[in-house]
């Protein structure tokens, strides 16, 4: 299957700082990438849809000024958690859409805000 | 309202036997279905998918069955192996535009005992 790389895999930061997470499709071009959040023992919650060259589409209840998404190329999307607080601590996962509407996922980023 | 339901939070089977994971959906606009496997602290791994124009798709030990009239799909794993132990997510989508989004079930934890 297609490979999606997500970096970093784990980040610990102080409250009030910003954290950037990168998502790259390594062997295919992705016009659409997605950002999810997973709470413990829960399903994946879609945060936003990232479209190359245009603004991201955010799901209801997700603050676009809090979670900045940039999709500057066909292989890279970034999620920046601005002014992170302890309640933002979570597991963030990106995916990239390939042919036939199959999404391939990165390995995820564990964010811990102290 | 949960549009994709996996009513069994867990399933335990013996190595070598068949594992059957079930999924129900309510949105009749869904026409593409996927199964993902997920280990803790990792991103989901794509397993197999099926379009609504088919009722069965097979790939090695994995077979997905779709019953459109019942809005039900199932994943069969045979023979089950201890390495199959993971959380399995069912996902559904439409095609095109915002329908590229995947809606996930809450997952079923499969444990395959040696």
Coordinates of N, CA and C in Angstrom, one line a residue:
Chain A
X1 N 0.8 -1.2 0.0 CA 0.0 0.0 0.0 C 0.9 1.3 0.0
X2 N 0.2 2.4 -0.2 CA 0.9 3.7 -0.2 C 1.4 4.0 1.2
X3 N 2.5 4.8 1.2 CA 3.2 5.2 2.5 C 2.9 6.6 2.8
X4 N 2.5 6.8 4.0 CA 2.3 8.2 4.6 C 3.2 8.3 5.8
X5 N 4.0 9.4 5.8 CA 4.9 9.6 6.9 C 4.4 10.8 7.7
X6 N 4.4 10.6 9.0 CA 3.9 11.7 9.9 C 5.0 11.9 11.0
X7 N 5.3 13.2 11.2 CA 6.4 13.6 12.1 C 6.1 14.8 12.8
X8 N 6.4 14.9 14.1 CA 7.1 13.9 14.9 C 6.1 12.8 15.4
X9 N 6.6 11.7 15.9 CA 5.8 10.7 16.5 C 5.3 11.0 17.9
X10 N 6.1 11.8 18.6 CA 5.8 12.2 19.9 C 6.3 13.6 20.2
X11 N 5.6 14.4 20.9 CA 6.1 15.7 21.3 C 5.5 16.1 22.6
X12 N 6.4 16.6 23.4 CA 6.0 17.1 24.8 C 6.3 18.6 24.8
X13 N 5.4 19.5 25.1 CA 5.6 20.9 25.1 C 5.0 21.6 26.3
X14 N 5.4 22.8 26.5 CA 4.8 23.6 27.6 C 3.6 24.3 27.1
X15 N 2.7 24.5 28.1 CA 1.4 25.2 27.8 C 1.7 26.6 27.2
X16 N 1.0 26.9 26.1 CA 1.2 28.2 25.5 C 2.1 28.2 24.3
X17 N 2.8 27.1 24.1 CA 3.7 27.0 22.9 C 2.9 26.4 21.7
X18 N 3.4 26.6 20.5 CA 2.8 26.0 19.3 C 3.6 24.8 18.8
X19 N 2.9 23.9 18.3 CA 3.5 22.6 17.8 C 3.0 22.4 16.4
X20 N 4.0 22.0 15.5 CA 3.7 21.7 14.1 C 3.9 20.2 13.9
X21 N 2.9 19.6 13.2 CA 3.0 18.2 12.8 C 3.0 18.1 11.3
X22 N 3.9 17.4 10.7 CA 3.9 17.2 9.3 C 3.4 15.9 8.8
X23 N 2.8 15.9 7.7 CA 2.2 14.7 7.1 C 2.6 14.7 5.6
X24 N 3.3 13.6 5.2 CA 3.8 13.5 3.9 C 3.4 12.2 3.2
X25 N 2.9 12.3 2.0 CA 2.7 11.1 1.2 C 4.0 10.9 0.4
X26 N 4.6 9.7 0.6 CA 5.9 9.4 0.1 C 6.0 8.9 -1.3
X27 N 5.0 8.2 -1.7 CA 5.0 7.5 -3.0 C 3.8 7.8 -3.9
X28 N 3.0 8.8 -3.5 CA 1.9 9.2 -4.3 C 1.6 10.7 -4.1
X29 N 0.9 11.3 -5.0 CA 0.4 12.7 -4.8 C -1.0 12.7 -4.2
X30 N -1.2 13.5 -3.3 CA -2.5 13.6 -2.6 C -3.1 15.0 -2.6
X31 N -4.1 15.2 -3.4 CA -4.7 16.5 -3.4 C -5.5 16.7 -2.1
X32 N -5.9 15.6 -1.5 CA -6.7 15.7 -0.3 C -6.0 15.0 0.9
X33 N -5.8 15.6 2.0 CA -5.4 15.0 3.2 C -6.3 15.3 4.3
X34 N -6.3 14.5 5.3 CA -7.2 14.6 6.4 C -6.5 14.6 7.7
X35 N -7.0 15.3 8.7 CA -6.4 15.3 10.1 C -7.5 14.8 11.0
X36 N -7.1 13.8 11.8 CA -8.0 13.2 12.8 C -7.4 13.4 14.2
X37 N -8.3 13.2 15.2 CA -7.8 13.2 16.6 C -8.5 12.0 17.2
X38 N -7.7 11.3 18.0 CA -8.3 10.1 18.7 C -8.1 10.2 20.2
X39 N -9.2 10.2 20.9 CA -9.2 10.1 22.3 C -9.1 8.7 22.8
X40 N -8.6 8.5 24.0 CA -8.4 7.1 24.5 C -9.7 6.3 24.4
X41 N -9.5 5.1 23.8 CA -10.6 4.1 23.7 C -11.8 4.6 22.8
X42 N -11.5 5.6 22.0 CA -12.6 6.1 21.1 C -12.2 6.0 19.6
X43 N -13.1 6.3 18.8 CA -12.9 6.2 17.4 C -12.1 7.4 16.9
X44 N -11.8 7.4 15.6 CA -11.1 8.6 15.0 C -12.1 9.7 14.8
X45 N -11.8 10.9 15.2 CA -12.6 12.0 15.0 C -12.0 12.9 13.9
X46 N -12.7 13.1 12.8 CA -12.2 14.0 11.8 C -12.2 15.4 12.2
X47 N -11.0 16.1 12.1 CA -10.9 17.5 12.5 C -11.1 18.4 11.3
X48 N -10.4 18.0 10.2 CA -10.5 18.9 9.0 C -10.0 18.1 7.8
X49 N -10.4 18.7 6.6 CA -10.0 18.2 5.3 C -9.1 19.2 4.7
X50 N -7.9 18.8 4.3 CA -6.9 19.6 3.8 C -6.8 19.5 2.3
X51 N -7.0 20.5 1.5 CA -7.0 20.5 0.1 C -5.8 21.3 -0.4
X52 N -5.0 20.7 -1.3 CA -3.8 21.3 -1.8 C -4.2 22.6 -2.6
X53 N -3.6 23.7 -2.2 CA -3.8 25.0 -2.8 C -5.0 25.7 -2.4
X54 N -5.7 25.2 -1.4 CA -6.9 26.0 -1.0 C -7.1 25.8 0.5
X55 N -8.0 26.6 1.1 CA -8.2 26.5 2.5 C -8.8 25.2 3.0
X56 N -8.4 24.8 4.2 CA -8.9 23.6 4.8 C -10.4 23.7 5.1
X57 N -11.1 22.6 5.2 CA -12.5 22.6 5.6 C -12.5 22.0 7.0
X58 N -13.0 22.7 7.9 CA -13.0 22.2 9.3 C -14.4 21.6 9.7
X59 N -14.3 20.6 10.5 CA -15.5 20.0 11.0 C -16.1 20.9 12.1
X60 N -17.4 20.7 12.3 CA -18.1 21.5 13.3 C -17.5 21.3 14.7
X61 N -17.3 22.4 15.3 CA -16.7 22.4 16.7 C -15.2 22.4 16.7
X62 N -14.5 22.4 15.6 CA -13.1 22.5 15.5 C -12.6 23.9 15.2
X63 N -11.8 24.5 16.1 CA -11.4 25.9 16.0 C -10.3 26.0 14.9
X64 N -10.6 26.7 13.8 CA -9.7 26.8 12.8 C -8.5 27.7 13.1
X65 N -8.7 28.6 14.1 CA -7.6 29.5 14.5 C -6.7 28.7 15.5
X66 N -7.2 27.7 16.1 CA -6.5 26.9 17.0 C -5.6 25.8 16.3
X67 N -6.2 25.2 15.3 CA -5.6 24.2 14.5 C -5.4 24.7 13.1
X68 N -4.2 25.2 12.9 CA -3.9 25.8 11.5 C -3.4 24.7 10.6
X69 N -4.0 24.6 9.4 CA -3.7 23.6 8.5 C -3.2 24.2 7.2
X70 N -2.1 23.7 6.7 CA -1.5 24.2 5.4 C -1.2 23.0 4.6
X71 N -1.6 23.1 3.3 CA -1.4 22.0 2.3 C -0.8 22.6 1.1
X72 N 0.5 22.9 1.2 CA 1.2 23.7 0.2 C 1.7 22.9 -1.0
X73 N 1.7 21.6 -0.9 CA 2.1 20.8 -2.0 C 1.3 19.6 -2.1
X74 N 1.5 18.8 -3.2 CA 0.7 17.6 -3.3 C 1.2 16.4 -2.4
X75 N 2.2 16.7 -1.7 CA 2.8 15.6 -0.8 C 2.9 16.0 0.6
X76 N 2.5 17.2 1.0 CA 2.8 17.7 2.3 C 1.6 18.5 2.8
X77 N 1.1 18.1 4.0 CA 0.2 18.9 4.8 C 0.7 19.1 6.2
X78 N 0.5 20.2 6.8 CA 0.9 20.5 8.2 C -0.2 20.9 9.0
X79 N -0.2 20.5 10.3 CA -1.1 20.9 11.3 C -0.4 21.6 12.4
X80 N -0.7 22.8 12.7 CA -0.1 23.5 13.8 C -1.1 23.8 14.9
X81 N -0.8 23.2 16.0 CA -1.6 23.5 17.2 C -1.1 24.7 17.9
X82 N -1.8 25.8 17.8 CA -1.3 27.1 18.3 C -1.7 27.2 19.8
X83 N -0.8 27.8 20.6 CA -1.0 28.1 22.0 C -1.6 26.9 22.7
X84 N -0.9 25.8 22.6 CA -1.4 24.5 23.1 C -1.6 24.6 24.6
X85 N -2.7 23.9 25.0 CA -3.0 23.8 26.4 C -3.2 22.3 26.8
X86 N -3.2 21.9 28.0 CA -3.3 20.5 28.4 C -4.5 19.8 27.8
X87 N -5.6 20.5 27.6 CA -6.7 19.8 27.0 C -6.5 19.5 25.5
X88 N -5.4 20.0 24.9 CA -5.1 19.6 23.5 C -4.3 18.4 23.4
X89 N -3.9 17.9 24.6 CA -3.1 16.6 24.6 C -4.0 15.5 24.0
X90 N -3.4 14.8 23.0 CA -4.2 13.8 22.3 C -3.3 13.1 21.3
X91 N -3.9 12.2 20.6 CA -3.2 11.4 19.5 C -3.8 12.0 18.2
X92 N -2.9 12.6 17.4 CA -3.3 13.2 16.2 C -2.8 12.3 15.0
X93 N -3.7 12.1 14.1 CA -3.3 11.2 12.9 C -3.7 11.9 11.6
X94 N -2.8 11.8 10.7 CA -3.2 12.3 9.3 C -3.4 11.2 8.4
X95 N -4.1 11.5 7.3 CA -4.2 10.5 6.2 C -4.2 11.2 4.9
X96 N -3.9 10.5 3.8 CA -3.8 11.0 2.5 C -4.7 10.1 1.6
X97 N -5.5 10.8 0.8 CA -6.4 10.0 0.0 C -5.8 9.6 -1.4
X98 N -5.8 8.3 -1.6 CA -5.3 7.8 -2.9 C -6.4 7.4 -3.8
X99 N -6.2 6.6 -4.7 CA -7.2 6.2 -5.7 C -8.3 5.4 -5.0
X100 N -9.5 5.5 -5.6 CA -10.6 4.7 -5.1 C -11.0 5.1 -3.7
X101 N -10.7 6.3 -3.3 CA -11.2 6.8 -2.1 C -10.6 6.1 -0.9
X102 N -9.4 5.4 -1.0 CA -8.8 4.8 0.1 C -7.9 5.8 0.7
X103 N -8.0 5.9 2.1 CA -7.1 6.8 2.8 C -6.0 6.0 3.4
X104 N -4.8 6.5 3.3 CA -3.7 5.8 3.9 C -3.2 6.7 5.1
X105 N -2.9 6.1 6.2 CA -2.7 6.9 7.4 C -1.2 6.9 7.8
X106 N -0.9 8.1 8.4 CA 0.4 8.2 9.1 C 0.4 7.4 10.4
X107 N 1.5 7.4 11.0 CA 1.7 6.6 12.3 C 1.1 7.3 13.5
X108 N 0.8 8.6 13.3 CA 0.2 9.3 14.4 C 1.3 10.1 15.2
X109 N 0.8 11.1 15.9 CA 1.6 12.0 16.8 C 1.0 12.1 18.1
X110 N 1.7 11.7 19.2 CA 1.2 11.8 20.5 C 1.7 13.1 21.1
X111 N 0.7 14.0 21.3 CA 1.0 15.3 21.8 C 0.7 15.4 23.3
X112 N 1.7 15.8 24.1 CA 1.5 16.0 25.6 C 1.8 17.4 25.9
X113 N 0.8 18.1 26.4 CA 1.0 19.5 26.8 C 1.1 19.6 28.3
X114 N 2.2 20.1 28.8 CA 2.4 20.2 30.3 C 1.8 21.5 30.9
Chain B
X1 N -25.8 11.4 16.0 CA -26.3 10.1 15.5 C -25.1 9.3 14.8
X2 N -24.9 8.1 15.3 CA -23.8 7.3 14.8 C -24.2 6.7 13.5
X3 N -23.5 7.0 12.4 CA -23.9 6.5 11.1 C -23.3 5.2 10.8
X4 N -22.2 4.9 11.5 CA -21.5 3.6 11.3 C -21.3 2.9 12.7
X5 N -21.9 1.8 12.8 CA -21.9 1.1 14.1 C -21.2 -0.2 14.1
X6 N -20.3 -0.4 15.1 CA -19.7 -1.7 15.4 C -20.2 -2.0 16.8
X7 N -21.2 -2.9 16.8 CA -21.8 -3.1 18.1 C -21.1 -4.0 19.1
X8 N -20.1 -4.7 18.5 CA -19.3 -5.6 19.4 C -18.0 -4.9 19.7
X9 N -17.8 -4.4 21.0 CA -16.5 -3.8 21.3 C -15.3 -4.7 21.3
X10 N -15.6 -6.0 21.5 CA -14.5 -6.9 21.5 C -14.9 -8.3 21.0
X11 N -13.9 -9.1 20.6 CA -14.2 -10.4 20.1 C -12.9 -11.2 20.3
X12 N -13.1 -12.4 20.8 CA -12.0 -13.3 21.1 C -12.2 -14.6 20.4
X13 N -11.2 -15.1 19.6 CA -11.2 -16.3 18.9 C -10.0 -17.1 19.0
X14 N -10.0 -18.4 18.7 CA -8.9 -19.2 18.8 C -8.1 -19.2 17.5
X15 N -6.8 -19.3 17.6 CA -5.9 -19.3 16.5 C -6.4 -20.4 15.5
X16 N -6.4 -20.1 14.2 CA -6.8 -21.1 13.2 C -8.3 -21.0 12.9
X17 N -9.1 -20.4 13.8 CA -10.6 -20.4 13.5 C -10.9 -19.1 12.7
X18 N -12.1 -18.9 12.4 CA -12.6 -17.8 11.7 C -12.9 -16.6 12.6
X19 N -12.5 -15.4 12.3 CA -13.0 -14.2 13.0 C -14.0 -13.5 12.1
X20 N -15.1 -13.1 12.7 CA -16.1 -12.4 11.9 C -16.4 -11.1 12.6
X21 N -16.1 -10.0 12.0 CA -16.3 -8.7 12.5 C -17.4 -8.0 11.8
X22 N -18.4 -7.5 12.5 CA -19.6 -6.9 11.9 C -19.7 -5.4 12.0
X23 N -20.4 -4.8 11.0 CA -20.5 -3.4 10.9 C -21.9 -3.1 10.3
X24 N -22.6 -2.1 10.9 CA -23.9 -1.7 10.3 C -23.8 -0.2 10.0
X25 N -24.5 0.2 9.0 CA -24.6 1.7 8.7 C -26.0 2.1 8.5
X26 N -26.2 3.4 8.6 CA -27.6 3.9 8.5 C -27.7 4.9 7.3
X27 N -26.7 5.4 6.8 CA -26.7 6.4 5.7 C -26.8 5.7 4.4
X28 N -27.9 5.8 3.7 CA -28.0 5.1 2.4 C -27.2 5.7 1.3
X29 N -26.6 6.9 1.5 CA -25.7 7.5 0.6 C -24.3 6.9 0.6
X30 N -24.0 6.1 1.6 CA -22.7 5.5 1.6 C -22.6 4.5 0.5
X31 N -21.5 4.5 -0.3 CA -21.4 3.5 -1.3 C -20.0 2.9 -1.4
X32 N -19.2 3.2 -0.5 CA -17.8 2.6 -0.5 C -17.4 2.4 1.0
X33 N -16.9 1.2 1.2 CA -16.7 0.7 2.6 C -15.3 0.2 2.8
X34 N -14.7 0.4 3.9 CA -13.3 0.0 4.1 C -13.2 -0.6 5.5
X35 N -12.2 -1.4 5.6 CA -11.8 -2.0 6.9 C -10.3 -1.6 7.2
X36 N -10.1 -1.1 8.4 CA -8.7 -0.8 8.8 C -8.4 -1.6 10.1
X37 N -7.1 -1.8 10.3 CA -6.6 -2.5 11.5 C -5.7 -1.5 12.2
X38 N -5.8 -1.4 13.5 CA -5.0 -0.5 14.2 C -4.4 -1.1 15.5
X39 N -3.1 -0.8 15.6 CA -2.5 -1.2 16.9 C -2.4 0.1 17.8
X40 N -2.3 -0.1 19.1 CA -2.2 1.1 20.0 C -1.0 2.0 19.6
X41 N -1.3 3.3 19.6 CA -0.3 4.3 19.4 C 0.2 4.3 17.9
X42 N -0.5 3.7 17.0 CA -0.1 3.7 15.6 C -1.3 4.2 14.8
X43 N -1.1 4.6 13.5 CA -2.1 4.9 12.6 C -2.8 3.7 12.1
X44 N -4.0 3.8 11.6 CA -4.7 2.6 11.0 C -4.1 2.2 9.8
X45 N -4.1 0.9 9.5 CA -3.6 0.3 8.3 C -4.7 -0.2 7.5
X46 N -4.7 0.2 6.2 CA -5.8 -0.3 5.3 C -5.7 -1.8 5.1
X47 N -6.9 -2.4 5.2 CA -6.9 -3.9 4.9 C -7.6 -4.2 3.6
X48 N -8.8 -3.8 3.5 CA -9.6 -4.2 2.3 C -10.8 -3.3 2.2
X49 N -11.3 -3.1 1.0 CA -12.5 -2.3 0.8 C -13.5 -3.0 -0.2
X50 N -14.6 -2.4 -0.3 CA -15.7 -2.9 -1.2 C -16.5 -1.8 -1.6
X51 N -16.8 -1.8 -2.9 CA -17.8 -0.8 -3.5 C -19.2 -1.4 -3.4
X52 N -20.2 -0.5 -3.4 CA -21.5 -0.9 -3.2 C -22.1 -1.7 -4.4
X53 N -21.3 -1.7 -5.5 CA -21.8 -2.5 -6.7 C -21.4 -4.0 -6.5
X54 N -20.6 -4.3 -5.5 CA -20.3 -5.7 -5.2 C -20.9 -6.2 -3.9
X55 N -20.9 -7.5 -3.8 CA -21.3 -8.0 -2.5 C -20.2 -8.8 -1.8
X56 N -19.1 -8.9 -2.4 CA -18.0 -9.7 -1.8 C -16.7 -9.2 -2.4
X57 N -15.7 -9.1 -1.6 CA -14.3 -8.8 -2.1 C -13.4 -9.6 -1.2
X58 N -12.4 -10.3 -1.8 CA -11.5 -11.2 -1.1 C -10.1 -10.8 -1.4
X59 N -9.3 -10.9 -0.3 CA -7.8 -10.6 -0.5 C -7.1 -11.5 0.5
X60 N -6.6 -12.6 0.1 CA -5.9 -13.5 1.0 C -6.8 -14.0 2.0
X61 N -6.4 -13.8 3.3 CA -7.2 -14.3 4.4 C -8.4 -13.5 4.7
X62 N -8.5 -12.3 4.1 CA -9.5 -11.3 4.4 C -10.6 -11.3 3.3
X63 N -11.8 -11.4 3.8 CA -13.0 -11.3 2.9 C -14.0 -10.3 3.5
X64 N -14.5 -9.4 2.7 CA -15.5 -8.5 3.1 C -16.8 -8.8 2.4
X65 N -17.9 -8.9 3.1 CA -19.2 -9.1 2.5 C -20.1 -7.9 2.8
X66 N -20.8 -7.5 1.8 CA -21.7 -6.4 1.9 C -23.1 -6.8 1.6
X67 N -24.0 -6.4 2.5 CA -25.5 -6.7 2.3 C -26.1 -5.3 2.3
X68 N -26.4 -4.8 1.1 CA -26.9 -3.4 1.0 C -28.3 -3.3 1.5
X69 N -29.1 -4.3 1.3 CA -30.5 -4.2 1.7 C -30.6 -4.1 3.2
X70 N -29.6 -4.8 3.9 CA -29.6 -4.8 5.4 C -28.7 -3.7 5.9
X71 N -28.0 -3.0 5.0 CA -27.0 -2.0 5.4 C -26.0 -2.6 6.4
X72 N -25.5 -3.7 6.0 CA -24.6 -4.5 6.9 C -23.4 -5.0 6.1
X73 N -22.2 -4.9 6.7 CA -21.0 -5.5 6.1 C -20.3 -6.3 7.2
X74 N -19.5 -7.2 6.8 CA -18.7 -8.0 7.7 C -17.3 -8.3 7.1
X75 N -16.4 -8.5 8.0 CA -15.0 -8.8 7.6 C -14.8 -10.2 8.2
X76 N -14.4 -11.1 7.3 CA -14.0 -12.5 7.7 C -12.5 -12.6 7.6
X77 N -11.9 -13.2 8.7 CA -10.5 -13.5 8.7 C -10.3 -15.0 8.9
X78 N -9.8 -15.6 7.9 CA -9.6 -17.1 8.1 C -8.4 -17.6 7.4
X79 N -7.5 -18.3 8.0 CA -7.5 -18.6 9.5 C -7.0 -17.5 10.3
X80 N -7.5 -17.3 11.5 CA -7.1 -16.2 12.3 C -5.7 -16.5 12.9
X81 N -4.9 -15.5 13.1 CA -3.5 -15.7 13.6 C -3.3 -14.7 14.8
X82 N -2.5 -15.1 15.7 CA -2.2 -14.2 16.9 C -1.8 -12.7 16.5
X83 N -1.1 -12.6 15.4 CA -0.7 -11.3 14.9 C -1.9 -10.5 14.4
X84 N -3.1 -11.1 14.2 CA -4.3 -10.3 13.8 C -4.9 -9.6 15.0
X85 N -4.4 -9.8 16.2 CA -5.0 -9.2 17.4 C -4.7 -7.7 17.3
X86 N -5.8 -6.9 17.2 CA -5.7 -5.5 17.0 C -7.2 -4.9 17.1
X87 N -7.3 -3.6 17.0 CA -8.6 -3.0 16.9 C -8.9 -2.9 15.4
X88 N -10.1 -3.3 15.0 CA -10.6 -3.2 13.6 C -11.7 -2.2 13.5
X89 N -11.4 -1.2 12.6 CA -12.4 -0.2 12.3 C -13.1 -0.4 11.0
X90 N -14.3 -0.2 11.0 CA -15.1 -0.2 9.7 C -15.3 1.3 9.4
X91 N -15.2 1.6 8.1 CA -15.4 3.0 7.6 C -16.2 3.0 6.4
X92 N -16.9 4.2 6.2 CA -17.8 4.3 5.0 C -17.7 5.7 4.4
X93 N -17.9 5.8 3.1 CA -18.0 7.1 2.5 C -18.8 7.0 1.2
X94 N -19.1 8.2 0.7 CA -19.7 8.3 -0.6 C -18.6 8.6 -1.6
X95 N -18.9 9.1 -2.8 CA -17.8 9.4 -3.7 C -18.0 10.8 -4.2
X96 N -16.8 11.5 -4.2 CA -16.8 12.9 -4.7 C -17.1 14.0 -3.7
X97 N -16.5 15.1 -3.9 CA -16.8 16.3 -3.0 C -16.5 16.0 -1.6
X98 N -17.4 16.5 -0.7 CA -17.3 16.2 0.7 C -17.5 14.8 1.0
X99 N -18.0 14.0 0.1 CA -18.3 12.6 0.4 C -17.0 11.8 0.4
X100 N -15.8 12.4 0.1 CA -14.6 11.7 0.3 C -14.3 11.4 1.7
X101 N -15.0 12.1 2.6 CA -14.7 11.9 4.1 C -15.1 10.5 4.5
X102 N -14.3 10.0 5.4 CA -14.7 8.6 5.9 C -15.4 8.8 7.3
X103 N -16.4 8.0 7.5 CA -17.1 7.9 8.8 C -16.7 6.6 9.4
X104 N -16.1 6.6 10.6 CA -15.6 5.4 11.2 C -16.6 4.9 12.3
X105 N -16.6 3.6 12.4 CA -17.2 3.0 13.6 C -16.3 3.1 14.8
X106 N -16.7 2.7 15.9 CA -15.9 2.8 17.2 C -14.9 1.7 17.3
X107 N -14.9 0.7 16.5 CA -13.9 -0.3 16.5 C -14.3 -1.5 17.3
X108 N -13.7 -2.6 16.9 CA -13.8 -3.9 17.6 C -12.4 -4.4 17.9
X109 N -12.2 -4.7 19.2 CA -10.9 -5.3 19.6 C -10.9 -6.8 19.4
X110 N -10.1 -7.2 18.5 CA -10.0 -8.7 18.2 C -8.8 -9.2 18.9
X111 N -9.0 -10.3 19.7 CA -8.0 -11.0 20.3 C -7.9 -12.4 19.8
X112 N -6.8 -12.8 19.2 CA -6.7 -14.2 18.7 C -5.7 -14.9 19.7
X113 N -6.3 -15.9 20.3 CA -5.5 -16.7 21.3 C -4.8 -17.9 20.7
X114 N -3.5 -18.0 21.1 CA -2.7 -19.1 20.5 C -3.3 -20.5 20.9

